[in-house]
Amino acid sequence: MFSILAQNAAQESVPVTSLIALLIFGIVFLLLLILKFKLQAFLALIVVSVIVSIGATFVNPTQAAGLTEIGQTIVKSMGGALGFIATIIGIGAIFGGMLEHSGGTQSLANTLVRKFGQEKAPWAMLLTGFIISIPVFLDVALVILAPLLYALARDTKKSVLVFGLPLVAGMAVTHAFVPPTPGPVAVAYFLDVSLGYVIGFGILVGLPTAIICGPFLCSKMAKLVEAPKIPELQSNENESTKDLPSFKIICGLIALPIVLILSQTIVQEMATSGIASGLTDAERKVEVARLLNELDIWKQFILFIGHPIIALMACTLLAIWFLGTKRGTSKEDLVEISTKALGPAGIIILITGAGGVFKGVLTATGIADALKELFIGSPIPIIVLAYIFATLVRIAQGSATVAMLTAAGLMVSFVEGFTQPYLALIACAIAAGATGFSHVNDSGFWMISRYLGMTEKQTLKTWTVISTAISLVSFGIILILSLFIPMK
């Protein structure tokens, strides 16, 4: 890396060395604020964005905005990021809140355990985690399903880890790879890739990863530590016997937005596949708009209903009706459920918006171009670079979401002119890097330790190994797929 910097220093059109040094300082300072000074990630990202912007006005005055324009750059970047991301995360949070309140999560898990039987219950828990973590935040789903894990452990006389580790493995995969969870939604927006492609490739990569890193690996990890004492139930055991919604309705509600978004992507790709190459981004957008407006009305309807915001909104309204109103939930309670669901979502939205600010600052100051110039002659493939960026940030500060946001911001200058499928693979590579190497600076590490009754050492020997395996296996699958997907 330092040899590349030396080569560029003599003939750089922009001050590459100084800008890269500024970037390194910004990332180190970001980690310091989060880890040492315990500053909330949202505020830390904003502070670092401001400091980097100020530094760039001295390092690269010809491209960076002046001091008087830094505030406007932050406002513009925050607004651009949240226009799409905040809507998706907010609607998705209400959807997840309805599943949680109605008992839909328990219904899904209970039905799958009955169908698989107790002997194959670990596979049922893996599939439950994989499905339920699409609309429901990982920590919330773990709290809801903990009583079922404890009941399985008592009934089968097996360690709770036999069932709990596959559950969290399935959750971790879709939490990172499949929208509408915040990480992949934000990465898709930053890289300007269709959410349909991210969903498609997220499932294509995530499902085999979950199977490979599921019960077989988890059972081996569970044998490495002494079976922990089953923790006390955190909720009323009678909840498991209450009237739960239909398994088919739950699966249908979760699958419907995914199917609609994928349908929109297919129709749009078929309609625009004949566009000539060599067009600028502006010319291509004009041509795409013209072709889509000339489609048959039924195809235009698919494009409308399959837009991620419209699809998720429609399915959330259906969830409110089938899981709330139809089951006798009052209007006042529905409002309370929705409002409660938006609480934790608001924090995620602000952090995501701050990630958008960081990405906007990297572009506006010329740092993104400097980073591209630094690695343009490097033998490291772009997709490997994306994985490395996400992995380093993940190991350093713990949060998978922050790691994905930071890595996506660093990758924006590398992906110009790339095909949508290849961009989706890069998004998956970022997700793979941000999933692995969970340790003591990861809040998920402590959630899993607490609810599965493990000590810190036991969690490092089990969950850290499993999360790292998820990262490496998924990245291996991504590399194989990249051999068959055209980059440009």
CSV table of C-alpha atoms in Angstrom, one decimal:
chain,number,residue,atom,x,y,z
A,1,MET,CA,0.0,0.0,0.0
A,2,PHE,CA,2.8,2.4,0.9
A,3,SER,CA,4.6,1.7,-2.3
A,4,ILE,CA,1.5,2.6,-4.3
A,5,LEU,CA,1.2,5.8,-2.3
A,6,ALA,CA,4.8,6.6,-3.2
A,7,GLN,CA,4.2,6.0,-6.9
A,8,ASN,CA,1.2,8.2,-6.9
A,9,ALA,CA,2.7,11.0,-4.9
A,10,ALA,CA,5.0,12.1,-7.8
A,11,GLN,CA,2.2,12.3,-10.4
A,12,GLU,CA,-1.0,12.8,-8.5
A,13,SER,CA,-3.6,15.2,-10.0
A,14,VAL,CA,-5.2,15.4,-6.5
A,15,PRO,CA,-3.2,15.2,-3.3
A,16,VAL,CA,-3.8,11.4,-2.9
A,17,THR,CA,-1.3,10.8,-0.1
A,18,SER,CA,-2.8,13.7,2.0
A,19,LEU,CA,-6.4,12.7,1.4
A,20,ILE,CA,-5.7,9.0,2.2
A,21,ALA,CA,-4.0,10.1,5.4
A,22,LEU,CA,-7.0,12.2,6.2
A,23,LEU,CA,-9.3,9.2,5.6
A,24,ILE,CA,-7.2,7.0,7.8
A,25,PHE,CA,-7.3,9.6,10.5
A,26,GLY,CA,-11.1,9.9,10.2
A,27,ILE,CA,-11.7,6.2,10.5
A,28,VAL,CA,-9.3,5.9,13.5
A,29,PHE,CA,-10.9,8.9,15.2
A,30,LEU,CA,-14.4,7.4,14.5
A,31,LEU,CA,-13.3,4.2,16.2
A,32,LEU,CA,-11.8,6.1,19.1
A,33,LEU,CA,-15.1,8.1,19.6
A,34,ILE,CA,-17.2,4.9,19.6
A,35,LEU,CA,-14.9,2.6,21.6
A,36,LYS,CA,-12.9,4.9,23.9
A,37,PHE,CA,-15.3,7.8,24.5
A,38,LYS,CA,-18.5,5.7,24.1
A,39,LEU,CA,-20.0,8.3,21.8
A,40,GLN,CA,-23.2,7.2,20.1
A,41,ALA,CA,-22.5,6.0,16.6
A,42,PHE,CA,-24.9,8.6,15.0
A,43,LEU,CA,-23.1,11.5,16.7
A,44,ALA,CA,-19.7,10.0,16.1
A,45,LEU,CA,-20.3,9.7,12.4
A,46,ILE,CA,-21.5,13.3,12.1
A,47,VAL,CA,-18.5,14.6,14.2
A,48,VAL,CA,-16.0,12.7,12.0
A,49,SER,CA,-17.7,13.9,8.8
A,50,VAL,CA,-17.4,17.5,9.9
A,51,ILE,CA,-13.7,17.1,10.9
A,52,VAL,CA,-12.8,15.3,7.7
A,53,SER,CA,-14.6,18.1,5.7
A,54,ILE,CA,-12.6,20.8,7.5
A,55,GLY,CA,-9.4,18.9,6.9
A,56,ALA,CA,-10.1,18.5,3.2
A,57,THR,CA,-10.6,22.3,2.8
A,58,PHE,CA,-6.9,22.6,3.6
A,59,VAL,CA,-5.6,19.4,2.0
A,60,ASN,CA,-7.6,19.7,-1.3
A,61,PRO,CA,-9.0,23.2,-1.6
A,62,THR,CA,-9.7,23.0,-5.3
A,63,GLN,CA,-12.3,20.2,-4.9
A,64,ALA,CA,-13.5,20.3,-1.3
A,65,ALA,CA,-16.3,22.6,-0.3
A,66,GLY,CA,-15.3,25.7,1.7
A,67,LEU,CA,-15.9,26.0,5.4
A,68,THR,CA,-19.1,27.9,4.8
A,69,GLU,CA,-20.6,25.0,2.7
A,70,ILE,CA,-19.8,22.1,5.0
A,71,GLY,CA,-23.1,22.4,6.9
A,72,GLN,CA,-25.1,22.4,3.6
A,73,THR,CA,-23.1,19.3,2.5
A,74,ILE,CA,-24.2,17.5,5.6
A,75,VAL,CA,-27.8,18.5,5.3
A,76,LYS,CA,-27.9,17.4,1.6
A,77,SER,CA,-26.2,14.1,2.3
A,78,MET,CA,-28.4,13.3,5.2
A,79,GLY,CA,-31.6,14.2,3.3
A,80,GLY,CA,-30.6,12.2,0.2
A,81,ALA,CA,-29.8,9.1,2.3
A,82,LEU,CA,-33.0,9.2,4.4
A,83,GLY,CA,-35.5,9.8,1.6
A,84,PHE,CA,-35.5,6.1,0.7
A,85,ILE,CA,-33.8,4.4,3.6
A,86,ALA,CA,-35.9,5.9,6.4
A,87,THR,CA,-39.1,5.1,4.7
A,88,ILE,CA,-38.1,1.4,4.2
A,89,ILE,CA,-36.8,0.9,7.7
A,90,GLY,CA,-39.8,2.7,9.3
A,91,ILE,CA,-42.4,0.7,7.4
A,92,GLY,CA,-40.5,-2.5,8.0
A,93,ALA,CA,-40.3,-1.8,11.7
A,94,ILE,CA,-44.1,-1.5,12.0
A,95,PHE,CA,-44.4,-4.7,10.0
A,96,GLY,CA,-42.1,-6.5,12.4
A,97,GLY,CA,-43.9,-4.9,15.3
A,98,MET,CA,-47.2,-6.5,14.2
A,99,LEU,CA,-45.6,-9.9,13.8
A,100,GLU,CA,-44.1,-9.6,17.3
A,101,HIS,CA,-47.4,-8.4,19.0
A,102,SER,CA,-49.6,-10.9,17.3
A,103,GLY,CA,-47.5,-13.9,18.1
A,104,GLY,CA,-46.6,-14.5,14.5
A,105,THR,CA,-43.0,-15.2,15.4
A,106,GLN,CA,-44.0,-17.9,17.8
A,107,SER,CA,-46.5,-19.3,15.3
A,108,LEU,CA,-43.8,-19.7,12.7
A,109,ALA,CA,-41.4,-21.3,15.1
A,110,ASN,CA,-43.9,-23.6,16.7
A,111,THR,CA,-45.2,-24.9,13.4
A,112,LEU,CA,-41.8,-25.6,12.0
A,113,VAL,CA,-40.8,-27.5,15.2
A,114,ARG,CA,-43.9,-29.6,14.9
A,115,LYS,CA,-43.2,-30.3,11.2
A,116,PHE,CA,-39.6,-31.2,11.7
A,117,GLY,CA,-40.0,-33.0,15.0
A,118,GLN,CA,-37.9,-32.7,18.1
A,119,GLU,CA,-35.0,-34.7,16.6
A,120,LYS,CA,-34.6,-32.2,13.7
A,121,ALA,CA,-35.7,-29.2,15.8
A,122,PRO,CA,-32.2,-27.5,15.2
A,123,TRP,CA,-33.1,-27.4,11.5
A,124,ALA,CA,-36.5,-25.9,12.3
A,125,MET,CA,-34.8,-23.2,14.4
A,126,LEU,CA,-32.3,-22.5,11.7
A,127,LEU,CA,-35.2,-22.0,9.2
A,128,THR,CA,-37.1,-20.0,11.7
A,129,GLY,CA,-34.2,-17.6,12.3
A,130,PHE,CA,-33.6,-17.3,8.5
A,131,ILE,CA,-37.2,-16.3,7.8
A,132,ILE,CA,-38.1,-14.3,10.9
A,133,SER,CA,-35.0,-12.0,10.8
A,134,ILE,CA,-36.1,-10.6,7.4
A,135,PRO,CA,-38.8,-8.4,9.0
A,136,VAL,CA,-37.9,-8.5,12.7
A,137,PHE,CA,-34.7,-7.1,14.3
A,138,LEU,CA,-32.4,-9.9,15.5
A,139,ASP,CA,-32.3,-8.9,19.1
A,140,VAL,CA,-36.1,-8.6,19.2
A,141,ALA,CA,-36.6,-12.0,17.6
A,142,LEU,CA,-34.2,-13.6,20.1
A,143,VAL,CA,-36.1,-12.2,23.0
A,144,ILE,CA,-39.4,-13.5,21.6
A,145,LEU,CA,-38.2,-17.0,20.8
A,146,ALA,CA,-36.1,-17.6,23.9
A,147,PRO,CA,-38.9,-19.3,25.8
A,148,LEU,CA,-39.3,-21.8,23.0
A,149,LEU,CA,-35.6,-22.6,23.1
A,150,TYR,CA,-35.7,-23.2,26.8
A,151,ALA,CA,-38.8,-25.4,26.4
A,152,LEU,CA,-37.1,-27.5,23.7
A,153,ALA,CA,-34.0,-27.9,25.9
A,154,ARG,CA,-36.1,-29.1,28.9
A,155,ASP,CA,-38.2,-31.5,26.8
A,156,THR,CA,-35.3,-33.1,24.9
A,157,LYS,CA,-32.8,-33.0,27.8
A,158,LYS,CA,-30.3,-31.4,25.4
A,159,SER,CA,-28.2,-28.3,25.7
A,160,VAL,CA,-30.0,-25.1,24.8
A,161,LEU,CA,-27.1,-24.4,22.5
A,162,VAL,CA,-28.2,-27.2,20.2
A,163,PHE,CA,-31.3,-25.2,19.3
A,164,GLY,CA,-30.1,-21.6,20.1
A,165,LEU,CA,-27.0,-21.5,18.0
A,166,PRO,CA,-28.7,-22.6,14.7
A,167,LEU,CA,-31.5,-20.0,15.5
A,168,VAL,CA,-29.0,-17.1,15.8
A,169,ALA,CA,-27.0,-18.4,12.8
A,170,GLY,CA,-30.1,-18.2,10.6
A,171,MET,CA,-31.0,-14.8,12.1
A,172,ALA,CA,-27.5,-13.4,11.5
A,173,VAL,CA,-27.5,-14.4,7.8
A,174,THR,CA,-30.7,-12.7,6.8
A,175,HIS,CA,-30.1,-9.7,9.1
A,176,ALA,CA,-27.0,-8.9,7.0
A,177,PHE,CA,-27.9,-10.2,3.6
A,178,VAL,CA,-31.7,-9.7,3.0
A,179,PRO,CA,-33.6,-6.4,3.0
A,180,PRO,CA,-35.6,-4.7,4.5
A,181,THR,CA,-33.1,-4.9,7.5
A,182,PRO,CA,-31.2,-1.6,7.7
A,183,GLY,CA,-27.7,-2.7,6.7
A,184,PRO,CA,-28.5,-4.2,3.2
A,185,VAL,CA,-31.0,-1.4,2.5
A,186,ALA,CA,-28.4,1.3,3.1
A,187,VAL,CA,-25.7,-0.5,1.1
A,188,ALA,CA,-28.1,-0.9,-1.8
A,189,TYR,CA,-28.8,2.8,-1.7
A,190,PHE,CA,-25.2,3.8,-1.4
A,191,LEU,CA,-24.1,1.6,-4.3
A,192,ASP,CA,-27.2,2.5,-6.4
A,193,VAL,CA,-28.3,-1.1,-6.9
A,194,SER,CA,-31.8,-2.3,-7.2
A,195,LEU,CA,-33.2,-3.8,-3.9
A,196,GLY,CA,-34.6,-6.7,-5.9
A,197,TYR,CA,-31.1,-7.8,-7.0
A,198,VAL,CA,-29.9,-7.4,-3.4
A,199,ILE,CA,-32.8,-9.6,-2.1
A,200,GLY,CA,-32.2,-12.2,-4.9
A,201,PHE,CA,-28.5,-12.5,-4.4
A,202,GLY,CA,-28.8,-12.2,-0.6
A,203,ILE,CA,-31.0,-15.3,-0.5
A,204,LEU,CA,-28.9,-17.1,-3.1
A,205,VAL,CA,-25.8,-16.5,-1.0
A,206,GLY,CA,-27.4,-16.6,2.4
A,207,LEU,CA,-29.5,-19.8,2.2
A,208,PRO,CA,-26.6,-22.2,1.4
A,209,THR,CA,-24.4,-20.3,3.9
A,210,ALA,CA,-27.1,-20.9,6.6
A,211,ILE,CA,-27.3,-24.6,5.7
A,212,ILE,CA,-23.5,-25.1,5.7
A,213,CYS,CA,-23.0,-23.2,9.0
A,214,GLY,CA,-26.2,-24.5,10.6
A,215,PRO,CA,-26.9,-27.5,12.8
A,216,PHE,CA,-23.8,-29.5,11.8
A,217,LEU,CA,-21.4,-26.8,12.7
A,218,CYS,CA,-23.5,-25.5,15.6
A,219,SER,CA,-23.8,-29.0,17.2
A,220,LYS,CA,-20.0,-29.4,17.1
A,221,MET,CA,-19.6,-25.9,18.7
A,222,ALA,CA,-22.2,-26.8,21.4
A,223,LYS,CA,-20.1,-29.9,22.4
A,224,LEU,CA,-17.0,-27.8,23.0
A,225,VAL,CA,-18.5,-26.2,26.1
A,226,GLU,CA,-20.4,-27.5,29.1
A,227,ALA,CA,-24.2,-27.3,28.6
A,228,PRO,CA,-25.2,-24.0,30.2
A,229,LYS,CA,-28.0,-23.9,32.8
A,230,ILE,CA,-31.3,-23.1,31.1
A,231,PRO,CA,-31.9,-19.4,31.9
A,232,GLU,CA,-35.0,-18.3,33.6
A,233,LEU,CA,-37.9,-17.5,31.3
A,234,GLN,CA,-38.1,-13.8,30.4
A,235,SER,CA,-41.8,-13.9,29.6
A,236,ASN,CA,-44.9,-15.7,30.6
A,237,GLU,CA,-44.9,-19.3,29.5
A,238,ASN,CA,-48.7,-19.0,28.9
A,239,GLU,CA,-47.9,-16.9,25.9
A,240,SER,CA,-47.0,-20.0,24.0
A,241,THR,CA,-50.5,-21.3,24.4
A,242,LYS,CA,-52.4,-18.2,23.4
A,243,ASP,CA,-54.3,-18.1,20.1
A,244,LEU,CA,-51.6,-17.6,17.5
A,245,PRO,CA,-52.1,-16.4,13.9
A,246,SER,CA,-52.0,-18.9,11.0
A,247,PHE,CA,-48.6,-20.2,9.9
A,248,LYS,CA,-49.7,-19.7,6.2
A,249,ILE,CA,-50.7,-16.1,6.8
A,250,ILE,CA,-47.3,-15.3,8.5
A,251,CYS,CA,-45.3,-17.0,5.7
A,252,GLY,CA,-47.5,-15.2,3.1
A,253,LEU,CA,-47.0,-11.8,4.6
A,254,ILE,CA,-43.3,-12.2,4.8
A,255,ALA,CA,-42.9,-13.6,1.3
A,256,LEU,CA,-45.3,-11.2,-0.5
A,257,PRO,CA,-43.1,-8.0,-0.4
A,258,ILE,CA,-40.1,-10.1,-1.5
A,259,VAL,CA,-42.0,-11.5,-4.4
A,260,LEU,CA,-43.3,-8.1,-5.5
A,261,ILE,CA,-39.9,-6.5,-5.4
A,262,LEU,CA,-38.3,-9.3,-7.3
A,263,SER,CA,-41.1,-9.1,-9.9
A,264,GLN,CA,-40.5,-5.4,-10.4
A,265,THR,CA,-36.8,-6.0,-10.9
A,266,ILE,CA,-37.4,-8.8,-13.5
A,267,VAL,CA,-39.9,-6.6,-15.5
A,268,GLN,CA,-37.6,-3.6,-15.4
A,269,GLU,CA,-34.5,-5.6,-16.5
A,270,MET,CA,-36.5,-7.2,-19.4
A,271,ALA,CA,-37.7,-3.8,-20.5
A,272,THR,CA,-34.3,-2.1,-20.4
A,273,SER,CA,-32.1,-5.0,-21.6
A,274,GLY,CA,-31.8,-3.6,-25.1
A,275,ILE,CA,-30.4,-0.2,-24.1
A,276,ALA,CA,-27.2,0.6,-26.0
A,277,SER,CA,-24.0,0.7,-24.1
A,278,GLY,CA,-21.8,3.8,-24.0
A,279,LEU,CA,-24.5,6.1,-22.7
A,280,THR,CA,-23.8,8.5,-19.8
A,281,ASP,CA,-25.7,7.9,-16.5
A,282,ALA,CA,-28.0,10.8,-17.3
A,283,GLU,CA,-28.7,9.6,-20.8
A,284,ARG,CA,-29.3,6.1,-19.6
A,285,LYS,CA,-31.8,7.3,-17.0
A,286,VAL,CA,-33.7,9.2,-19.6
A,287,GLU,CA,-33.8,6.2,-21.9
A,288,VAL,CA,-34.9,3.9,-19.0
A,289,ALA,CA,-37.7,6.2,-18.1
A,290,ARG,CA,-38.9,6.4,-21.7
A,291,LEU,CA,-38.9,2.6,-22.1
A,292,LEU,CA,-40.8,2.0,-18.8
A,293,ASN,CA,-43.4,4.6,-19.7
A,294,GLU,CA,-44.1,2.8,-23.0
A,295,LEU,CA,-44.8,-0.6,-21.3
A,296,ASP,CA,-48.2,-2.2,-21.2
A,297,ILE,CA,-50.4,-1.0,-18.4
A,298,TRP,CA,-50.1,-4.3,-16.5
A,299,LYS,CA,-46.4,-4.2,-16.6
A,300,GLN,CA,-46.4,-0.6,-15.3
A,301,PHE,CA,-48.7,-1.8,-12.5
A,302,ILE,CA,-46.1,-4.5,-11.5
A,303,LEU,CA,-43.4,-1.7,-11.5
A,304,PHE,CA,-45.6,0.4,-9.3
A,305,ILE,CA,-46.7,-2.3,-6.8
A,306,GLY,CA,-43.2,-3.8,-6.8
A,307,HIS,CA,-41.4,-0.6,-5.8
A,308,PRO,CA,-39.8,-1.4,-2.4
A,309,ILE,CA,-41.7,1.3,-0.6
A,310,ILE,CA,-45.1,0.5,-2.1
A,311,ALA,CA,-44.7,-3.3,-1.7
A,312,LEU,CA,-43.6,-3.0,1.9
A,313,MET,CA,-46.4,-0.5,2.7
A,314,ALA,CA,-49.1,-2.7,1.1
A,315,CYS,CA,-47.9,-5.7,3.1
A,316,THR,CA,-47.6,-3.8,6.3
A,317,LEU,CA,-51.3,-2.6,5.9
A,318,LEU,CA,-52.2,-6.3,5.3
A,319,ALA,CA,-50.4,-7.3,8.4
A,320,ILE,CA,-52.2,-4.6,10.4
A,321,TRP,CA,-55.5,-5.9,9.1
A,322,PHE,CA,-54.9,-9.7,9.4
A,323,LEU,CA,-52.7,-9.7,12.5
A,324,GLY,CA,-54.4,-6.7,14.3
A,325,THR,CA,-57.9,-5.5,13.3
A,326,LYS,CA,-59.2,-8.9,12.3
A,327,ARG,CA,-57.9,-10.5,15.5
A,328,GLY,CA,-59.7,-7.9,17.7
A,329,THR,CA,-56.9,-5.4,18.4
A,330,SER,CA,-58.3,-2.0,19.1
A,331,LYS,CA,-57.3,1.1,17.0
A,332,GLU,CA,-55.6,2.6,20.0
A,333,ASP,CA,-53.5,-0.5,20.6
A,334,LEU,CA,-52.5,-0.6,16.9
A,335,VAL,CA,-51.3,3.0,17.1
A,336,GLU,CA,-49.3,2.1,20.3
A,337,ILE,CA,-47.8,-1.0,18.6
A,338,SER,CA,-46.7,1.0,15.6
A,339,THR,CA,-45.3,3.9,17.7
A,340,LYS,CA,-43.4,1.4,19.9
A,341,ALA,CA,-41.9,-0.3,16.9
A,342,LEU,CA,-40.6,3.0,15.5
A,343,GLY,CA,-38.6,3.7,18.7
A,344,PRO,CA,-35.6,1.4,18.0
A,345,ALA,CA,-36.0,2.0,14.3
A,346,GLY,CA,-35.5,5.7,14.8
A,347,ILE,CA,-32.0,5.1,16.2
A,348,ILE,CA,-31.1,2.9,13.3
A,349,ILE,CA,-32.5,5.5,10.8
A,350,LEU,CA,-30.4,8.2,12.3
A,351,ILE,CA,-27.2,6.1,12.3
A,352,THR,CA,-27.9,5.2,8.6
A,353,GLY,CA,-28.5,8.8,7.8
A,354,ALA,CA,-25.1,9.7,9.4
A,355,GLY,CA,-23.6,7.0,7.3
A,356,GLY,CA,-25.0,8.8,4.3
A,357,VAL,CA,-23.3,12.0,5.5
A,358,PHE,CA,-20.0,10.2,5.8
A,359,LYS,CA,-20.4,8.8,2.3
A,360,GLY,CA,-21.4,12.2,0.9
A,361,VAL,CA,-18.3,13.9,2.6
A,362,LEU,CA,-16.0,11.3,1.1
A,363,THR,CA,-17.4,12.1,-2.3
A,364,ALA,CA,-17.5,15.9,-1.9
A,365,THR,CA,-14.0,16.2,-0.6
A,366,GLY,CA,-12.3,14.0,-3.2
A,367,ILE,CA,-11.3,11.3,-0.8
A,368,ALA,CA,-13.4,8.7,-2.6
A,369,ASP,CA,-11.5,9.5,-5.9
A,370,ALA,CA,-8.2,9.4,-4.0
A,371,LEU,CA,-9.0,6.0,-2.6
A,372,LYS,CA,-9.9,4.8,-6.1
A,373,GLU,CA,-6.6,6.2,-7.5
A,374,LEU,CA,-4.7,4.5,-4.7
A,375,PHE,CA,-6.1,1.0,-5.5
A,376,ILE,CA,-6.7,1.4,-9.3
A,377,GLY,CA,-3.5,-0.4,-10.2
A,378,SER,CA,-3.7,-2.9,-7.3
A,379,PRO,CA,-4.1,-6.6,-8.0
A,380,ILE,CA,-6.8,-6.8,-5.3
A,381,PRO,CA,-10.2,-7.4,-6.9
A,382,ILE,CA,-12.9,-4.9,-6.1
A,383,ILE,CA,-15.1,-7.5,-4.5
A,384,VAL,CA,-12.3,-8.6,-2.2
A,385,LEU,CA,-11.6,-5.0,-1.3
A,386,ALA,CA,-15.3,-4.5,-0.3
A,387,TYR,CA,-15.0,-7.5,2.0
A,388,ILE,CA,-11.7,-6.3,3.5
A,389,PHE,CA,-13.1,-2.8,4.3
A,390,ALA,CA,-16.2,-4.2,6.0
A,391,THR,CA,-14.2,-6.9,7.9
A,392,LEU,CA,-11.7,-4.4,9.3
A,393,VAL,CA,-14.4,-2.0,10.5
A,394,ARG,CA,-16.5,-4.8,12.0
A,395,ILE,CA,-13.5,-6.2,14.0
A,396,ALA,CA,-12.5,-2.8,15.2
A,397,GLN,CA,-15.9,-1.4,16.4
A,398,GLY,CA,-18.3,-4.3,16.5
A,399,SER,CA,-21.5,-3.0,14.9
A,400,ALA,CA,-22.4,-4.8,11.7
A,401,THR,CA,-24.6,-1.9,10.5
A,402,VAL,CA,-21.8,0.7,11.0
A,403,ALA,CA,-19.3,-1.6,9.3
A,404,MET,CA,-21.7,-2.0,6.3
A,405,LEU,CA,-22.3,1.8,6.1
A,406,THR,CA,-18.6,2.6,6.3
A,407,ALA,CA,-17.5,0.0,3.8
A,408,ALA,CA,-20.3,1.1,1.3
A,409,GLY,CA,-19.2,4.7,1.6
A,410,LEU,CA,-15.6,3.7,0.9
A,411,MET,CA,-16.7,1.7,-2.2
A,412,VAL,CA,-18.8,4.3,-4.0
A,413,SER,CA,-16.0,5.5,-6.3
A,414,PHE,CA,-15.0,2.0,-7.3
A,415,VAL,CA,-18.3,0.8,-8.8
A,416,GLU,CA,-19.1,3.3,-11.6
A,417,GLY,CA,-20.4,1.5,-14.6
A,418,PHE,CA,-20.8,-1.9,-12.9
A,419,THR,CA,-23.8,-4.1,-13.8
A,420,GLN,CA,-26.6,-4.4,-11.3
A,421,PRO,CA,-25.9,-8.1,-10.5
A,422,TYR,CA,-22.3,-7.4,-9.8
A,423,LEU,CA,-23.2,-4.5,-7.6
A,424,ALA,CA,-25.5,-6.8,-5.7
A,425,LEU,CA,-22.6,-9.2,-5.2
A,426,ILE,CA,-20.4,-6.3,-3.9
A,427,ALA,CA,-23.3,-5.5,-1.5
A,428,CYS,CA,-23.2,-9.2,-0.4
A,429,ALA,CA,-19.4,-9.1,0.1
A,430,ILE,CA,-19.8,-6.1,2.4
A,431,ALA,CA,-22.5,-8.0,4.3
A,432,ALA,CA,-20.2,-11.0,4.6
A,433,GLY,CA,-17.4,-8.9,6.0
A,434,ALA,CA,-19.7,-7.2,8.4
A,435,THR,CA,-21.2,-10.5,9.7
A,436,GLY,CA,-18.1,-12.3,10.9
A,437,PHE,CA,-15.7,-12.1,13.8
A,438,SER,CA,-18.3,-11.2,16.5
A,439,HIS,CA,-16.6,-10.6,19.8
A,440,VAL,CA,-16.9,-8.5,23.0
A,441,ASN,CA,-17.4,-5.1,21.2
A,442,ASP,CA,-20.5,-6.4,19.5
A,443,SER,CA,-23.9,-5.9,21.2
A,444,GLY,CA,-25.2,-9.1,19.5
A,445,PHE,CA,-22.4,-11.0,21.2
A,446,TRP,CA,-23.7,-10.1,24.6
A,447,MET,CA,-27.4,-10.7,23.7
A,448,ILE,CA,-26.5,-14.2,22.6
A,449,SER,CA,-24.3,-14.8,25.6
A,450,ARG,CA,-27.1,-13.7,28.0
A,451,TYR,CA,-30.1,-15.5,26.4
A,452,LEU,CA,-28.2,-18.8,25.8
A,453,GLY,CA,-26.7,-18.7,29.3
A,454,MET,CA,-23.0,-18.7,28.2
A,455,THR,CA,-20.0,-17.1,29.8
A,456,GLU,CA,-17.9,-14.7,27.7
A,457,LYS,CA,-15.3,-17.5,27.1
A,458,GLN,CA,-18.0,-19.9,26.0
A,459,THR,CA,-19.5,-17.4,23.6
A,460,LEU,CA,-16.1,-16.7,22.1
A,461,LYS,CA,-15.6,-20.5,21.6
A,462,THR,CA,-19.0,-21.0,20.0
A,463,TRP,CA,-20.7,-17.9,18.5
A,464,THR,CA,-17.5,-16.1,17.4
A,465,VAL,CA,-16.4,-19.2,15.5
A,466,ILE,CA,-19.9,-19.6,13.9
A,467,SER,CA,-20.1,-15.9,12.9
A,468,THR,CA,-16.6,-16.1,11.4
A,469,ALA,CA,-17.6,-19.3,9.5
A,470,ILE,CA,-20.7,-17.5,8.2
A,471,SER,CA,-18.5,-14.7,6.9
A,472,LEU,CA,-15.9,-16.9,5.2
A,473,VAL,CA,-18.4,-19.4,3.7
A,474,SER,CA,-20.6,-16.7,2.3
A,475,PHE,CA,-17.7,-14.8,0.9
A,476,GLY,CA,-16.5,-18.1,-0.8
A,477,ILE,CA,-19.9,-18.4,-2.4
A,478,ILE,CA,-19.8,-14.8,-3.5
A,479,LEU,CA,-16.4,-15.3,-5.2
A,480,ILE,CA,-17.7,-18.3,-7.1
A,481,LEU,CA,-20.7,-16.4,-8.3
A,482,SER,CA,-18.6,-13.5,-9.3
A,483,LEU,CA,-16.8,-15.7,-11.9
A,484,PHE,CA,-20.1,-16.0,-13.8
A,485,ILE,CA,-21.5,-12.5,-13.4
A,486,PRO,CA,-20.3,-9.8,-15.8
A,487,MET,CA,-18.7,-6.8,-14.0
A,488,LYS,CA,-19.5,-4.2,-16.7
